[in-house]
Amino acid sequence: MKEITIGMVIILISILGYISNWINWRFLNYKINYLLYYLGTFIHETSHAIACLLTGSKISQYKVFVQQPHIVYSNPRLPLIGNLLISIAPMFGGLLFLFLVNKYFLANQFIMPPFTNWKLFLNDFLNFLKQIDMVQWKNLIVIFLFLNIGATIGSSWQDLKNVWFLIFLLIFISWPFFTHLGLLATALILINIIFQAILTIIISVIKIFYR
């Protein structure tokens, strides 16, 4: 299988999202950390909620600013496809939010690489990183957004359990547009993991010196 497929992208994003969440839980379990991620959590759960409305699902609970953010909804009127759209909605919602902020607030500060082929992913990813300049205030905002969206853009394991059969079928189906969005989401999660690792090392060094 030469091309990366829809199912492969969804599984990859979910695995990386799990790793990112595990790092937060294991090494960065501080109250301020949760406060910093509220924006991403809001976009994540709101994306689920919008997808619910679009697919005819009724929302019974929508909780964001709690210790365990979640949304409870009924089965959508669109069988199977509706559940899939609800499950992967955070990826579309997060990327759309970043696109709008970058275009209308930051005046296209970042140029998104093509991300069309997994073989060229590393090159596109490095070109993406090269655009980050810690001196400019716009880039600091973008980094904050990357951390928020990157940490919450993936589907949870519960989301995947709801549509595991469809995801299995999607492993054999490719769609260039979805591949582009999926690899872009993957890049954002990797950026988040890199910053998490750097922050974890810094905190560990500080703890050693202040023992």
mmCIF file of C-alpha atoms in Angstrom:
data_model
loop_
_atom_site.group_PDB
_atom_site.id
_atom_site.type_symbol
_atom_site.label_atom_id
_atom_site.label_comp_id
_atom_site.label_asym_id
_atom_site.label_seq_id
_atom_site.Cartn_x
_atom_site.Cartn_y
_atom_site.Cartn_z
ATOM 1 C CA MET A 1 0.000 0.000 0.000
ATOM 2 C CA LYS A 2 1.863 3.056 -1.274
ATOM 3 C CA GLU A 3 -0.572 5.795 -0.264
ATOM 4 C CA ILE A 4 -1.544 6.720 3.246
ATOM 5 C CA THR A 5 -5.242 6.064 3.701
ATOM 6 C CA ILE A 6 -8.029 7.731 5.678
ATOM 7 C CA GLY A 7 -8.078 4.996 8.299
ATOM 8 C CA MET A 8 -4.293 5.103 8.746
ATOM 9 C CA VAL A 9 -4.409 8.873 9.267
ATOM 10 C CA ILE A 10 -7.161 8.609 11.896
ATOM 11 C CA ILE A 11 -5.311 5.868 13.795
ATOM 12 C CA LEU A 12 -1.983 7.770 13.634
ATOM 13 C CA ILE A 13 -3.552 10.971 14.950
ATOM 14 C CA SER A 14 -5.258 9.074 17.774
ATOM 15 C CA ILE A 15 -2.038 7.312 18.835
ATOM 16 C CA LEU A 16 -0.029 10.546 18.856
ATOM 17 C CA GLY A 17 -2.854 12.295 20.706
ATOM 18 C CA TYR A 18 -2.784 9.552 23.332
ATOM 19 C CA ILE A 19 0.994 9.961 23.726
ATOM 20 C CA SER A 20 0.580 13.717 24.155
ATOM 21 C CA ASN A 21 -2.123 13.256 26.785
ATOM 22 C CA TRP A 22 0.017 10.668 28.591
ATOM 23 C CA ILE A 23 2.956 13.088 28.772
ATOM 24 C CA ASN A 24 0.638 15.709 30.255
ATOM 25 C CA TRP A 25 -0.702 13.240 32.821
ATOM 26 C CA ARG A 26 2.676 11.697 33.712
ATOM 27 C CA PHE A 27 5.053 14.660 33.692
ATOM 28 C CA LEU A 28 3.060 17.915 33.377
ATOM 29 C CA ASN A 29 0.175 17.277 35.725
ATOM 30 C CA TYR A 30 -0.057 20.845 37.019
ATOM 31 C CA LYS A 31 -3.143 23.014 37.397
ATOM 32 C CA ILE A 32 -1.689 25.782 35.222
ATOM 33 C CA ASN A 33 -1.208 23.234 32.447
ATOM 34 C CA TYR A 34 -4.931 22.491 32.389
ATOM 35 C CA LEU A 35 -5.705 26.201 32.318
ATOM 36 C CA LEU A 36 -3.473 26.665 29.272
ATOM 37 C CA TYR A 37 -5.323 23.929 27.390
ATOM 38 C CA TYR A 38 -8.855 25.223 28.009
ATOM 39 C CA LEU A 39 -9.017 26.818 24.566
ATOM 40 C CA GLY A 40 -8.140 23.571 22.826
ATOM 41 C CA THR A 41 -10.603 21.665 25.001
ATOM 42 C CA PHE A 42 -13.351 24.142 24.126
ATOM 43 C CA ILE A 43 -12.678 23.746 20.396
ATOM 44 C CA HIS A 44 -12.507 19.956 20.728
ATOM 45 C CA GLU A 45 -15.847 19.547 22.499
ATOM 46 C CA THR A 46 -17.537 22.285 20.453
ATOM 47 C CA SER A 47 -16.473 20.522 17.249
ATOM 48 C CA HIS A 48 -18.162 17.364 18.526
ATOM 49 C CA ALA A 49 -21.266 19.410 19.376
ATOM 50 C CA ILE A 50 -21.482 21.051 15.928
ATOM 51 C CA ALA A 51 -21.096 17.668 14.236
ATOM 52 C CA CYS A 52 -23.898 16.350 16.440
ATOM 53 C CA LEU A 53 -26.211 19.140 15.288
ATOM 54 C CA LEU A 54 -25.293 18.603 11.635
ATOM 55 C CA THR A 55 -25.977 14.861 11.797
ATOM 56 C CA GLY A 56 -29.243 15.095 13.737
ATOM 57 C CA SER A 57 -27.928 13.936 17.097
ATOM 58 C CA LYS A 58 -29.410 15.375 20.290
ATOM 59 C CA ILE A 59 -26.965 16.707 22.897
ATOM 60 C CA SER A 60 -27.836 15.925 26.518
ATOM 61 C CA GLN A 61 -24.579 17.084 28.146
ATOM 62 C CA TYR A 62 -21.943 19.577 27.047
ATOM 63 C CA LYS A 63 -19.254 20.194 29.656
ATOM 64 C CA VAL A 64 -15.966 21.902 28.894
ATOM 65 C CA PHE A 65 -14.572 23.706 31.927
ATOM 66 C CA VAL A 66 -14.529 20.685 34.226
ATOM 67 C CA GLN A 67 -11.862 18.172 35.217
ATOM 68 C CA GLN A 68 -13.148 15.639 32.678
ATOM 69 C CA PRO A 69 -14.558 17.591 29.692
ATOM 70 C CA HIS A 70 -17.083 15.609 27.678
ATOM 71 C CA ILE A 71 -20.199 15.671 25.561
ATOM 72 C CA VAL A 72 -23.067 13.186 25.741
ATOM 73 C CA TYR A 73 -25.256 12.749 22.688
ATOM 74 C CA SER A 74 -27.802 10.394 21.154
ATOM 75 C CA ASN A 75 -27.301 8.328 18.016
ATOM 76 C CA PRO A 76 -27.284 10.572 14.936
ATOM 77 C CA ARG A 77 -29.927 10.283 12.240
ATOM 78 C CA LEU A 78 -27.173 9.461 9.759
ATOM 79 C CA PRO A 79 -26.234 5.851 10.580
ATOM 80 C CA LEU A 80 -22.502 5.004 10.781
ATOM 81 C CA ILE A 81 -21.356 8.066 8.815
ATOM 82 C CA GLY A 82 -22.864 10.351 11.455
ATOM 83 C CA ASN A 83 -20.899 8.673 14.247
ATOM 84 C CA LEU A 84 -17.718 8.872 12.171
ATOM 85 C CA LEU A 85 -18.168 12.597 11.503
ATOM 86 C CA ILE A 86 -18.807 13.265 15.193
ATOM 87 C CA SER A 87 -15.735 11.237 16.185
ATOM 88 C CA ILE A 88 -13.274 13.016 13.866
ATOM 89 C CA ALA A 89 -14.889 16.475 14.124
ATOM 90 C CA PRO A 90 -12.129 17.896 16.410
ATOM 91 C CA MET A 91 -9.595 17.545 13.592
ATOM 92 C CA PHE A 92 -11.691 19.649 11.221
ATOM 93 C CA GLY A 93 -12.683 22.119 13.944
ATOM 94 C CA GLY A 94 -9.119 22.591 15.175
ATOM 95 C CA LEU A 95 -7.649 23.074 11.705
ATOM 96 C CA LEU A 96 -10.433 25.460 10.696
ATOM 97 C CA PHE A 97 -9.828 27.535 13.825
ATOM 98 C CA LEU A 98 -6.086 27.745 13.097
ATOM 99 C CA PHE A 99 -6.759 28.653 9.462
ATOM 100 C CA LEU A 100 -9.104 31.500 10.415
ATOM 101 C CA VAL A 101 -6.742 32.889 13.079
ATOM 102 C CA ASN A 102 -3.724 32.663 10.761
ATOM 103 C CA LYS A 103 -5.541 34.291 7.840
ATOM 104 C CA TYR A 104 -7.587 37.043 9.490
ATOM 105 C CA PHE A 105 -5.736 37.793 12.745
ATOM 106 C CA LEU A 106 -2.105 37.001 11.946
ATOM 107 C CA ALA A 107 -2.215 38.031 8.258
ATOM 108 C CA ASN A 108 -0.955 34.654 7.014
ATOM 109 C CA GLN A 109 2.019 34.591 9.347
ATOM 110 C CA PHE A 110 2.442 30.890 8.614
ATOM 111 C CA ILE A 111 2.516 29.235 5.211
ATOM 112 C CA MET A 112 1.191 25.709 5.481
ATOM 113 C CA PRO A 113 3.368 23.100 3.722
ATOM 114 C CA PRO A 114 1.593 20.806 1.235
ATOM 115 C CA PHE A 115 1.633 17.633 3.405
ATOM 116 C CA THR A 116 0.482 15.514 0.476
ATOM 117 C CA ASN A 117 2.794 12.519 0.781
ATOM 118 C CA TRP A 118 3.974 10.602 3.835
ATOM 119 C CA LYS A 119 7.409 10.139 2.216
ATOM 120 C CA LEU A 120 7.874 13.920 2.177
ATOM 121 C CA PHE A 121 6.358 14.415 5.614
ATOM 122 C CA LEU A 122 9.665 14.965 7.423
ATOM 123 C CA ASN A 123 10.737 17.621 4.933
ATOM 124 C CA ASP A 124 7.373 19.400 5.162
ATOM 125 C CA PHE A 125 7.452 19.130 8.945
ATOM 126 C CA LEU A 126 10.922 20.701 9.187
ATOM 127 C CA ASN A 127 9.877 23.519 6.847
ATOM 128 C CA PHE A 128 6.898 24.050 9.127
ATOM 129 C CA LEU A 129 9.144 24.298 12.190
ATOM 130 C CA LYS A 130 11.552 26.710 10.484
ATOM 131 C CA GLN A 131 8.795 29.311 10.332
ATOM 132 C CA ILE A 132 8.628 29.544 14.126
ATOM 133 C CA ASP A 133 10.476 32.629 15.369
ATOM 134 C CA MET A 134 10.412 32.975 19.157
ATOM 135 C CA VAL A 135 11.189 36.712 18.906
ATOM 136 C CA GLN A 136 8.019 37.792 17.088
ATOM 137 C CA TRP A 137 4.888 38.151 19.222
ATOM 138 C CA LYS A 138 2.710 36.674 16.476
ATOM 139 C CA ASN A 139 4.694 33.470 16.591
ATOM 140 C CA LEU A 140 4.245 33.238 20.352
ATOM 141 C CA ILE A 141 0.488 33.344 19.807
ATOM 142 C CA VAL A 142 0.777 30.681 17.129
ATOM 143 C CA ILE A 143 2.837 28.451 19.426
ATOM 144 C CA PHE A 144 0.179 28.812 22.127
ATOM 145 C CA LEU A 145 -2.489 27.836 19.587
ATOM 146 C CA PHE A 146 -0.375 24.944 18.276
ATOM 147 C CA LEU A 147 -0.052 23.568 21.797
ATOM 148 C CA ASN A 148 -3.781 23.877 22.420
ATOM 149 C CA ILE A 149 -4.981 22.476 19.122
ATOM 150 C CA GLY A 150 -2.202 19.918 18.872
ATOM 151 C CA ALA A 151 -3.079 18.489 22.287
ATOM 152 C CA THR A 152 -6.794 18.165 21.579
ATOM 153 C CA ILE A 153 -7.139 17.670 17.828
ATOM 154 C CA GLY A 154 -7.202 13.873 17.911
ATOM 155 C CA SER A 155 -10.160 11.602 18.572
ATOM 156 C CA SER A 156 -10.330 9.859 21.940
ATOM 157 C CA TRP A 157 -10.271 6.071 22.216
ATOM 158 C CA GLN A 158 -13.963 6.181 23.097
ATOM 159 C CA ASP A 159 -14.620 8.082 19.875
ATOM 160 C CA LEU A 160 -12.793 5.401 17.901
ATOM 161 C CA LYS A 161 -14.611 2.563 19.657
ATOM 162 C CA ASN A 162 -17.880 4.008 18.403
ATOM 163 C CA VAL A 163 -16.793 3.665 14.767
ATOM 164 C CA TRP A 164 -14.076 0.983 14.804
ATOM 165 C CA PHE A 165 -15.688 -0.998 11.978
ATOM 166 C CA LEU A 166 -15.794 2.039 9.680
ATOM 167 C CA ILE A 167 -12.188 2.928 10.490
ATOM 168 C CA PHE A 168 -11.172 -0.615 9.565
ATOM 169 C CA LEU A 169 -12.825 -0.161 6.167
ATOM 170 C CA LEU A 170 -11.237 3.274 5.734
ATOM 171 C CA ILE A 171 -7.785 1.690 6.046
ATOM 172 C CA PHE A 172 -8.273 0.630 2.427
ATOM 173 C CA ILE A 173 -9.593 3.987 1.161
ATOM 174 C CA SER A 174 -7.453 7.003 0.280
ATOM 175 C CA TRP A 175 -8.495 10.619 -0.255
ATOM 176 C CA PRO A 176 -5.756 13.225 -0.966
ATOM 177 C CA PHE A 177 -7.669 16.089 0.682
ATOM 178 C CA PHE A 178 -8.131 14.123 3.915
ATOM 179 C CA THR A 179 -4.498 13.005 3.771
ATOM 180 C CA HIS A 180 -3.397 16.654 3.627
ATOM 181 C CA LEU A 181 -5.547 17.597 6.631
ATOM 182 C CA GLY A 182 -4.526 14.477 8.530
ATOM 183 C CA LEU A 183 -0.794 14.980 8.048
ATOM 184 C CA LEU A 184 -1.161 18.639 9.010
ATOM 185 C CA ALA A 185 -2.927 17.541 12.201
ATOM 186 C CA THR A 186 -0.137 15.010 12.781
ATOM 187 C CA ALA A 187 2.452 17.791 12.456
ATOM 188 C CA LEU A 188 0.615 19.900 15.035
ATOM 189 C CA ILE A 189 0.508 17.033 17.517
ATOM 190 C CA LEU A 190 4.215 16.343 16.988
ATOM 191 C CA ILE A 191 5.016 20.018 17.602
ATOM 192 C CA ASN A 192 3.021 19.797 20.815
ATOM 193 C CA ILE A 193 4.895 16.643 21.889
ATOM 194 C CA ILE A 194 8.247 18.324 21.176
ATOM 195 C CA PHE A 195 7.351 21.316 23.347
ATOM 196 C CA GLN A 196 6.044 18.969 26.039
ATOM 197 C CA ALA A 197 9.338 17.063 26.018
ATOM 198 C CA ILE A 198 11.368 20.287 26.247
ATOM 199 C CA LEU A 199 9.206 21.552 29.100
ATOM 200 C CA THR A 200 9.487 18.212 30.911
ATOM 201 C CA ILE A 201 13.300 18.321 30.675
ATOM 202 C CA ILE A 202 13.419 21.922 31.927
ATOM 203 C CA ILE A 203 11.190 21.108 34.917
ATOM 204 C CA SER A 204 13.272 18.008 35.733
ATOM 205 C CA VAL A 205 16.514 20.021 35.676
ATOM 206 C CA ILE A 206 14.999 22.706 37.910
ATOM 207 C CA LYS A 207 13.850 20.052 40.397
ATOM 208 C CA ILE A 208 17.351 18.570 40.519
ATOM 209 C CA PHE A 209 18.943 21.942 41.333
ATOM 210 C CA TYR A 210 16.347 22.810 43.982
ATOM 211 C CA ARG A 211 16.454 19.550 45.926
#
